[in-house]
PDB file of C-alpha atoms in Angstrom:
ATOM      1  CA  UNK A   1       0.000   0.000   0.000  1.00 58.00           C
ATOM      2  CA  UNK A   2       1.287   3.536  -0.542  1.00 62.00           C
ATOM      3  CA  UNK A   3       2.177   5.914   2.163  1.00 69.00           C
ATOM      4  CA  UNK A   4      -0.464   8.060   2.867  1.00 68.00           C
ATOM      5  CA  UNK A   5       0.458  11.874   2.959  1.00 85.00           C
ATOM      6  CA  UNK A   6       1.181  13.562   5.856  1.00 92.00           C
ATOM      7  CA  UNK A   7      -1.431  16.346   5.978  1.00 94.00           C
ATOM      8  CA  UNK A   8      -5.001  15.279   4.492  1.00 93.00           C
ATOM      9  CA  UNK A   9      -7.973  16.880   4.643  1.00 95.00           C
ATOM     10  CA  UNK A  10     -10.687  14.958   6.695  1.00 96.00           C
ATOM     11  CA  UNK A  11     -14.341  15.655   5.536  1.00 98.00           C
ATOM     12  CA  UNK A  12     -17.325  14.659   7.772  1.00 97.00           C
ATOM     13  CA  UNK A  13     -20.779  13.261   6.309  1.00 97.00           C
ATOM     14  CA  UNK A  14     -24.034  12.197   7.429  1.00 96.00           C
ATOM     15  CA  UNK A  15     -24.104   8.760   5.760  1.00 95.00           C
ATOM     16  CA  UNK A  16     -22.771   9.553   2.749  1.00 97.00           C
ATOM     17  CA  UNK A  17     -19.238   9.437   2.463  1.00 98.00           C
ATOM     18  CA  UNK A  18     -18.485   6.719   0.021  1.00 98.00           C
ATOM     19  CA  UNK A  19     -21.368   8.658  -2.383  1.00 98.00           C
ATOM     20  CA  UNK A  20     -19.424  11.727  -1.633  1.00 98.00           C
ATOM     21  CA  UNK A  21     -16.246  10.226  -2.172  1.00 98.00           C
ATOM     22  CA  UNK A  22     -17.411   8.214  -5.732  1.00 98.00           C
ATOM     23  CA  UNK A  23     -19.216  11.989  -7.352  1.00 98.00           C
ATOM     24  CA  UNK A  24     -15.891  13.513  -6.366  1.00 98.00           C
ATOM     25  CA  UNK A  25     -13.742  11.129  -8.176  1.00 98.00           C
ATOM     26  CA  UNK A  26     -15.917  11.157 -11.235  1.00 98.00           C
ATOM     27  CA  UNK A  27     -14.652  14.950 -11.775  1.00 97.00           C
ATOM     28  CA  UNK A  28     -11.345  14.459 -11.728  1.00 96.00           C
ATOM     29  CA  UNK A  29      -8.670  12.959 -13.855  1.00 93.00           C
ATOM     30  CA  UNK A  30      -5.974  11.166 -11.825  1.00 93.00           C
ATOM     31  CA  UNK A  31      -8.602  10.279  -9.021  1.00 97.00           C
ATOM     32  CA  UNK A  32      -9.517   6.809  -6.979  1.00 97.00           C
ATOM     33  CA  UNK A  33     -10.983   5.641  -3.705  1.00 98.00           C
ATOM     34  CA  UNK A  34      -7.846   4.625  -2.263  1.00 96.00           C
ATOM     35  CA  UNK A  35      -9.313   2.488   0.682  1.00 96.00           C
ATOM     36  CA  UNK A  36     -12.948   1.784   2.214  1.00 98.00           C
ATOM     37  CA  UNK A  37     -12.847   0.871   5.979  1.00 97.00           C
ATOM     38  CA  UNK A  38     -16.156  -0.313   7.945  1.00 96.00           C
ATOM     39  CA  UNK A  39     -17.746   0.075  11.557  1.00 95.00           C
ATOM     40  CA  UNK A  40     -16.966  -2.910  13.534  1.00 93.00           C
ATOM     41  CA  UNK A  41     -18.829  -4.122  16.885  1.00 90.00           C
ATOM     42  CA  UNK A  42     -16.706  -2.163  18.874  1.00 90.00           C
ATOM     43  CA  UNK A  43     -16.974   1.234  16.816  1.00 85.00           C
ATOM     44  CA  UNK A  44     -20.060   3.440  17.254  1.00 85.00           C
ATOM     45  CA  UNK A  45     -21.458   3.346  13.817  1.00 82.00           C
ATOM     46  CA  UNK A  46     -23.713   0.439  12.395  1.00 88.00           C
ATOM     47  CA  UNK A  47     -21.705  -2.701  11.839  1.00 90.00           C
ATOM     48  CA  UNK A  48     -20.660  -3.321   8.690  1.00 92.00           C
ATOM     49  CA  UNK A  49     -21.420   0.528   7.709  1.00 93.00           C
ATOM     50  CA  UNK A  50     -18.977   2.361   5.811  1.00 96.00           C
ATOM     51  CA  UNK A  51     -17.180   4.376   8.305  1.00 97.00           C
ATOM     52  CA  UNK A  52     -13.929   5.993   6.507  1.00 97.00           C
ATOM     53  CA  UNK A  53     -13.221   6.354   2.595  1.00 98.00           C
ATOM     54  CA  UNK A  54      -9.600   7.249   1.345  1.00 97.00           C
ATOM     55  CA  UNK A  55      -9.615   9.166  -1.855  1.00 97.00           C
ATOM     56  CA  UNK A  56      -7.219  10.800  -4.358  1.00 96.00           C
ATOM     57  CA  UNK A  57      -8.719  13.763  -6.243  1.00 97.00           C
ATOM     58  CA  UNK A  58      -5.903  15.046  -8.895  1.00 94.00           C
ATOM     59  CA  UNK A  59      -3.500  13.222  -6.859  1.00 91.00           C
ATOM     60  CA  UNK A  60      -4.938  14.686  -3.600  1.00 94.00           C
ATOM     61  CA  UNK A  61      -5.517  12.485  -0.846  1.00 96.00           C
ATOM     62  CA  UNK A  62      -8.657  13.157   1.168  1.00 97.00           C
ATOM     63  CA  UNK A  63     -10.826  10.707   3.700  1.00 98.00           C
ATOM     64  CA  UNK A  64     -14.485  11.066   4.135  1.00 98.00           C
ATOM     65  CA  UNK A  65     -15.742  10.201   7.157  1.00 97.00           C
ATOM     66  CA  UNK A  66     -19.951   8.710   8.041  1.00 96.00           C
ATOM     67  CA  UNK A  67     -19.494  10.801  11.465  1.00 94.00           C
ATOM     68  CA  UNK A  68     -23.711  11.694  11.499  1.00 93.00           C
ATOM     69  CA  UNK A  69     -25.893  14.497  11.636  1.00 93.00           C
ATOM     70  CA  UNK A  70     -23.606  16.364  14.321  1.00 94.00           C
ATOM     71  CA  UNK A  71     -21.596  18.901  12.213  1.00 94.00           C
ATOM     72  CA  UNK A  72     -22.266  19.993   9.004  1.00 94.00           C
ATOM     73  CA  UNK A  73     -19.801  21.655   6.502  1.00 95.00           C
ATOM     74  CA  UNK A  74     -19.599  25.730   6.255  1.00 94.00           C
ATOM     75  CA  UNK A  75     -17.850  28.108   4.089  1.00 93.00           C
ATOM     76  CA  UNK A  76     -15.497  28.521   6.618  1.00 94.00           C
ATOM     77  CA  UNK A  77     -13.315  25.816   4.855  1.00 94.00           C
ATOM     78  CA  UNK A  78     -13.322  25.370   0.963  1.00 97.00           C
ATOM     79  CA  UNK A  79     -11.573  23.354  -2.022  1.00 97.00           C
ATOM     80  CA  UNK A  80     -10.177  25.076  -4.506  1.00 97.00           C
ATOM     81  CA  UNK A  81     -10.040  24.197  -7.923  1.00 97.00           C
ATOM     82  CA  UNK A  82      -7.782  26.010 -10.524  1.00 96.00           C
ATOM     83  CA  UNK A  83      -9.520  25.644 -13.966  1.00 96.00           C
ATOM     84  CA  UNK A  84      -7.018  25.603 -17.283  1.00 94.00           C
ATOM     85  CA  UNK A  85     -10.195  26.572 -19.229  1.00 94.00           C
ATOM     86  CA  UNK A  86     -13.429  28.095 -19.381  1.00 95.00           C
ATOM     87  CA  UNK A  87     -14.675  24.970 -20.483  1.00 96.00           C
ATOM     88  CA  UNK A  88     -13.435  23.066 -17.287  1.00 97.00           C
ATOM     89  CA  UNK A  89     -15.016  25.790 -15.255  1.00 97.00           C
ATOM     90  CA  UNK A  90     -18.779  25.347 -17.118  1.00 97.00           C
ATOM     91  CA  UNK A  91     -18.451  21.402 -16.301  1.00 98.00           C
ATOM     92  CA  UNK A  92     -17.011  21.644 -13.458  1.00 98.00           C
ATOM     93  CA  UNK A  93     -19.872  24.146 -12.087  1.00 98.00           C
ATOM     94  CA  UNK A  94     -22.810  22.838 -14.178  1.00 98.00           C
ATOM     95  CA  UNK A  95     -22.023  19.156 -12.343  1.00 98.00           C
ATOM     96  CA  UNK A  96     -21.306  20.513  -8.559  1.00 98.00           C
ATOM     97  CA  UNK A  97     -24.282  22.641  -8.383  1.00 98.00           C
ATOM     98  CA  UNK A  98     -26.413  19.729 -10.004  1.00 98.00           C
ATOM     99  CA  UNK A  99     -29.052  17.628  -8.029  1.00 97.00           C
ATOM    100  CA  UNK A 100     -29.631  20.404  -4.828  1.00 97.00           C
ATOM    101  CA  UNK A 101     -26.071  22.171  -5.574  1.00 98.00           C
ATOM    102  CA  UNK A 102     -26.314  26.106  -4.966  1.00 97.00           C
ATOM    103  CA  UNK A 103     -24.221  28.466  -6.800  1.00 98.00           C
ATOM    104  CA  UNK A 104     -23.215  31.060  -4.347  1.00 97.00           C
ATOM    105  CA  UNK A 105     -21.184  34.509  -5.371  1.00 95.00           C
ATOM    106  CA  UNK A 106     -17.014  34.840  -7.235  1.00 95.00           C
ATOM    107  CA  UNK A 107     -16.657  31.579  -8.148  1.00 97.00           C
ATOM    108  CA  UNK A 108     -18.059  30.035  -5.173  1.00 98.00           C
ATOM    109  CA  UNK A 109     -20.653  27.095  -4.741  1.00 98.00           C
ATOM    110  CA  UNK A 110     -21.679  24.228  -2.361  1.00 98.00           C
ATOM    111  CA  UNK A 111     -22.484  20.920  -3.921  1.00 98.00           C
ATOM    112  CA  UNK A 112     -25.284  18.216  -2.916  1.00 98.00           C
ATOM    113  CA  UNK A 113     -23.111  17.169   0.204  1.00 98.00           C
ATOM    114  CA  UNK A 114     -22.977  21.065   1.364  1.00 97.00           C
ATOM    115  CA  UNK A 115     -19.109  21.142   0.557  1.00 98.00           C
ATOM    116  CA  UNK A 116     -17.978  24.491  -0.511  1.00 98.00           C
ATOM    117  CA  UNK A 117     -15.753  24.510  -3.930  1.00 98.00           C
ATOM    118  CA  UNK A 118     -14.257  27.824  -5.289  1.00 97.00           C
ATOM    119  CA  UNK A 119     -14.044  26.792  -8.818  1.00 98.00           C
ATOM    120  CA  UNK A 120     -11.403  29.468 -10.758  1.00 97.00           C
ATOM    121  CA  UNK A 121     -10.099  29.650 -13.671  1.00 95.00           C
ATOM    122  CA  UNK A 122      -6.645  30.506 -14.692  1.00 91.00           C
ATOM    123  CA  UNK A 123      -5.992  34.152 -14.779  1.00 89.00           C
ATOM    124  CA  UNK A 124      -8.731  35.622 -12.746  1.00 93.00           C
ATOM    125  CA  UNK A 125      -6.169  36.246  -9.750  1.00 90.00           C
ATOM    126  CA  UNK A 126      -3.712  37.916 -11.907  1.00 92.00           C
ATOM    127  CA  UNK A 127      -5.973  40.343 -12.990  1.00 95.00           C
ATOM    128  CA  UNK A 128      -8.089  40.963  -9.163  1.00 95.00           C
ATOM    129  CA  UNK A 129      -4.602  40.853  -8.090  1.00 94.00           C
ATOM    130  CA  UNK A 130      -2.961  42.828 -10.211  1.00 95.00           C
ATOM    131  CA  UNK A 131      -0.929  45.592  -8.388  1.00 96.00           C
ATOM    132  CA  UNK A 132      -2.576  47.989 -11.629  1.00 95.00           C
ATOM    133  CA  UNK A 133      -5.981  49.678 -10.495  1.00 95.00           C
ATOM    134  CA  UNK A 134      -6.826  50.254 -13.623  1.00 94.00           C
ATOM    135  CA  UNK A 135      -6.920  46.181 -14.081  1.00 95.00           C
ATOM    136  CA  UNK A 136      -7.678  45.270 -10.596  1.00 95.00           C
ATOM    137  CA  UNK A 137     -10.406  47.257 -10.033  1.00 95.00           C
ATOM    138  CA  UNK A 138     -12.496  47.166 -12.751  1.00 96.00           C
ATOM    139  CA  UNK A 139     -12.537  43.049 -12.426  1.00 96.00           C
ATOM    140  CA  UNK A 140     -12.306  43.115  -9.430  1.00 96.00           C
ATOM    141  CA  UNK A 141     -15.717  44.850  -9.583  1.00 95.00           C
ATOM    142  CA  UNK A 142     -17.244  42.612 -12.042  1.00 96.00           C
ATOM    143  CA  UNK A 143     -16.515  39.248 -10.457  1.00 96.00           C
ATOM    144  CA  UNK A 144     -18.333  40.797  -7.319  1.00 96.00           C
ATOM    145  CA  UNK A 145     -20.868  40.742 -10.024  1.00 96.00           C
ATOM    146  CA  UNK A 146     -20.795  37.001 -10.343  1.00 97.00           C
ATOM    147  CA  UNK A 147     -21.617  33.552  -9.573  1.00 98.00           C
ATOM    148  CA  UNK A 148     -19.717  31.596 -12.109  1.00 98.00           C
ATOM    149  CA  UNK A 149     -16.371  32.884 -12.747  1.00 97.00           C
ATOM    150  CA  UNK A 150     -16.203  34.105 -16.502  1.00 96.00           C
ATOM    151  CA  UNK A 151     -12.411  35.168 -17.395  1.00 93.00           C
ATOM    152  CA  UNK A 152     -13.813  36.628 -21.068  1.00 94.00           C
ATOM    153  CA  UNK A 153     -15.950  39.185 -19.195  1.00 95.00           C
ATOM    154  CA  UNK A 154     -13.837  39.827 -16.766  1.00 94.00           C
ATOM    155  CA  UNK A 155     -11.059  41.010 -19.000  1.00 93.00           C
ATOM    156  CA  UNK A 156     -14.090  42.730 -21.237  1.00 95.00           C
ATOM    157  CA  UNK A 157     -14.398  45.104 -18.116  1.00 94.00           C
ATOM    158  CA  UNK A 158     -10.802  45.695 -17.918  1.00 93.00           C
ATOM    159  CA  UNK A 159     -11.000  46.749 -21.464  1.00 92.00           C
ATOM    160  CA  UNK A 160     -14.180  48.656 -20.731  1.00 92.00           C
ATOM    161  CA  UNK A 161     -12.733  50.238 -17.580  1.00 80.00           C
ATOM    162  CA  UNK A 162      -9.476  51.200 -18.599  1.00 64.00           C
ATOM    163  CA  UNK A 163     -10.721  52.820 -22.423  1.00 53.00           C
TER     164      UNK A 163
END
């Protein structure tokens, strides 16, 4: 077995982890369920349950946990996802958001499981970062705008702003 990384991210779901875990890796090139473990007699889950899944998204190792109704994710914690097109972004968004998915505002959504994603594509920090106001601002402005990130119109309003 390969040595798991040393920092993963633990998520926490209400009975449906390996679900979860299976949508997630659907997404993803270069993604598995790395290993499945179960309640046993002595754990406090149902016996035979699915207690833990190990998964690799992009290479990423993550483990889902069937912890119950307890906690419940917030936006206080988020997975990024850099986007090399504005293809990737559309398909990426129009499949996270699907099935009780919310789109929520700059790129940000939570999917059926209430996991927050920021879902960006490449170049939209260089241009709300850049140290120019006369880029920064104006798309800065117009992704404030949005739900789904759209580089095209945000570099439109840096054309717009800056003419």
């Amino acid at each position: 077995m390969q040595q798991p990384q040393k920092i993963r991210t633990f998520l926490w779901y209400d009975g449906k982890a390996e679900e979860a875990a299976r949508f997630y890796i659907s997404l993803f090139a270069d993604s598995r369920i790395v290993e499945v473990t179960h309640y046993s007699d002595a754990a406090p889950g149902e016996t035979g349950s699915v207690m833990t899944v190990v998964f690799e998204l992009a290479g990423q190792q993550f483990v889902a946990l069937n912890g119950g109704p307890e906690f419940s994710f917030t936006e206080a914690i988020s997975l990024q996802v850099d986007c090399d097109s504005q293809e990737e972004v559309d398909t990426l968004w129009e499949k996270l958001t699907a099935d009780g998915g919310q789109e929520v505002q700059c790129g940000w959504l939570k999917d059926k499981y209430g996991l927050s994603w920021q879902i960006v594509p490449r170049g939209v920090l260089e241009l709300v970062g850049s140290p120019d106001p006369k880029v920064s601002e104006p798309a800065t402005r117009a992704m404030l705008g949005m739900k789904k990130l759209d580089v095209a119109a945000l570099e439109d309003a840096v054309r717009q702003g800056s003419a």
